[in-house]
mmCIF file of C-alpha atoms in Angstrom:
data_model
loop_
_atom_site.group_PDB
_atom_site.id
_atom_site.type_symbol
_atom_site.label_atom_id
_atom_site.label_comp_id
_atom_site.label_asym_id
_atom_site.label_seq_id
_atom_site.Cartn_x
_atom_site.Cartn_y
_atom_site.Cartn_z
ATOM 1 C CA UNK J 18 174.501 15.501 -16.710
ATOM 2 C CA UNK J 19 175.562 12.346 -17.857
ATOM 3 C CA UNK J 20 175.503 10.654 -14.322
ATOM 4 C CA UNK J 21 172.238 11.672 -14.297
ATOM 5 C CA UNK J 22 171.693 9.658 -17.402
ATOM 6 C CA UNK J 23 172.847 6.760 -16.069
ATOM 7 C CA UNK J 24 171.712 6.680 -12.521
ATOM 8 C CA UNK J 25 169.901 3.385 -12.263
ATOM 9 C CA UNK J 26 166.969 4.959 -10.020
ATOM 10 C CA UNK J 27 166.197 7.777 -13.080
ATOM 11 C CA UNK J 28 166.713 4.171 -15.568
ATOM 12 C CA UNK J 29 163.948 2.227 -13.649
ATOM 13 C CA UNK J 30 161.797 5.527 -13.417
ATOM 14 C CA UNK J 31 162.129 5.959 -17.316
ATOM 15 C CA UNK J 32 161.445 2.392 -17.835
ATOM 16 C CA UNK J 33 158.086 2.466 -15.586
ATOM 17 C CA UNK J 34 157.142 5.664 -17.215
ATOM 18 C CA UNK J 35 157.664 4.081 -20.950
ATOM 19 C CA UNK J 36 155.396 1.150 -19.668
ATOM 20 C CA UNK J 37 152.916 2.959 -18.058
ATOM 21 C CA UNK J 38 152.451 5.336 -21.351
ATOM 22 C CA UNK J 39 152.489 1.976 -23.553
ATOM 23 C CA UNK J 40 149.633 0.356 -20.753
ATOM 24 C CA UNK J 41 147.347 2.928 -21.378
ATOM 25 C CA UNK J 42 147.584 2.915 -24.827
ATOM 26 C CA UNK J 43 146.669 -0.590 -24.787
ATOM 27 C CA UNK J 44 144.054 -0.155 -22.809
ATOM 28 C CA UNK J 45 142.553 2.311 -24.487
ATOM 29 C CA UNK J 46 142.348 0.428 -27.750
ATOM 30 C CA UNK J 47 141.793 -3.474 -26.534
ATOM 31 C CA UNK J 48 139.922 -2.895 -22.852
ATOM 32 C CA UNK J 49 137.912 0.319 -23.012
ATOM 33 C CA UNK J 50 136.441 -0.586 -19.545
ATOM 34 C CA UNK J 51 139.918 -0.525 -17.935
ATOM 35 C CA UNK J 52 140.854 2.443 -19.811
ATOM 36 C CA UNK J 53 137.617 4.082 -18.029
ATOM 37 C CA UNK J 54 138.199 2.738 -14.834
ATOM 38 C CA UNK J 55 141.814 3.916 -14.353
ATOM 39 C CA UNK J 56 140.576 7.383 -16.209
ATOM 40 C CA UNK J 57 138.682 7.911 -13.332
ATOM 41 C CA UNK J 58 139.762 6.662 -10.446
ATOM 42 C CA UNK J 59 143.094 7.436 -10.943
ATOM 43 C CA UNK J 60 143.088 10.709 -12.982
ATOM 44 C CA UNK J 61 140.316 12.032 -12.675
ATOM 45 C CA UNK J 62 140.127 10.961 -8.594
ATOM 46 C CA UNK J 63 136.478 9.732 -8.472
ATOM 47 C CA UNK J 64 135.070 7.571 -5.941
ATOM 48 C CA UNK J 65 133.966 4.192 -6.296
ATOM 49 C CA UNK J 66 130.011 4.936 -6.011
ATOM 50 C CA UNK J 67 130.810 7.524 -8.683
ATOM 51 C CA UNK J 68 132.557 4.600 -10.798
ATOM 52 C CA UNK J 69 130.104 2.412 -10.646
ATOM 53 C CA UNK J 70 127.742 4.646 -11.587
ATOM 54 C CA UNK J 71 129.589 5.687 -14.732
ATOM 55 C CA UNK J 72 130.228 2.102 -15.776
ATOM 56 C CA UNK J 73 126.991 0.692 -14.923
ATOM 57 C CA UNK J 74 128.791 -2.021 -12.692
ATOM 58 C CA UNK J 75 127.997 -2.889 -9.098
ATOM 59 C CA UNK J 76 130.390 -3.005 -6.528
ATOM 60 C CA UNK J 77 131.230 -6.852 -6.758
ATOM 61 C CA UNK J 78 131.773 -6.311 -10.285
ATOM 62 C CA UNK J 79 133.446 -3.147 -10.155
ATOM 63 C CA UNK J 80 136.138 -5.356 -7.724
ATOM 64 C CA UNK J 81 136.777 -7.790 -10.406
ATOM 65 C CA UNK J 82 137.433 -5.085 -12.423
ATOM 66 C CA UNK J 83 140.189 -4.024 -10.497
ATOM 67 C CA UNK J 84 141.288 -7.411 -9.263
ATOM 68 C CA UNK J 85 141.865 -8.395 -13.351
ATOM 69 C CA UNK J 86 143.818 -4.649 -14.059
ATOM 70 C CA UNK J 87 146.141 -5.204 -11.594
ATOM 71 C CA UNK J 88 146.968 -9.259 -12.611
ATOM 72 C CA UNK J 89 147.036 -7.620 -16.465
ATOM 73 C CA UNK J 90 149.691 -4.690 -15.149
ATOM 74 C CA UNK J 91 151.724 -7.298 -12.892
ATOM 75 C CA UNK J 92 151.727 -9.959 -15.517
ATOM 76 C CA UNK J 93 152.996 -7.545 -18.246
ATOM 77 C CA UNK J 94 155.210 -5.757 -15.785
ATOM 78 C CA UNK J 95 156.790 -9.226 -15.058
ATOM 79 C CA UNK J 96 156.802 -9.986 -18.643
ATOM 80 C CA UNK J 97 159.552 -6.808 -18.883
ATOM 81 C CA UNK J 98 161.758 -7.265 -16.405
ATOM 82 C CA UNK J 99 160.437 -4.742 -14.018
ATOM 83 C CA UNK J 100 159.341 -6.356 -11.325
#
């Protein structure tokens, strides 16, 4: 049990799973439109057309969307070591 503990693969895992949890919490109270977007395209699975339908954004925007989530995630991620 206690190599489990300290294998460095189940560290990193518990480490991406704290900042994942903390990512969404943020999102969810600063950037509601991010929050919505990965809400549904990542748990919920919906297509883009369905998306942009939902968030009243076309596809350009709906592209910028995703273009500024990911630079937010990375730049954070960066910010804690885990990248």
């Amino acid at each position: 049990v206690i190599k489990l503990i300290e294998n460095p693969l189940i560290l990193e895992y518990k480490r991406w799973q704290v900042f994942v949890k903390r990512m969404l919490v943020f999102l969810s109270l600063y950037k509601p439109t991010f929050y919505k977007y990965v809400f549904l395209k990542f748990m919920q699975k919906k297509e883009n057309d369905e998306i942009s339908k939902v968030l009243n954004l076309d596809f350009k925007h709906l592209k910028i969307l995703k273009v500024k989530l990911l630079e937010l995630i990375y730049k954070n991620a960066k910010l804690r070591k885990l990248v």
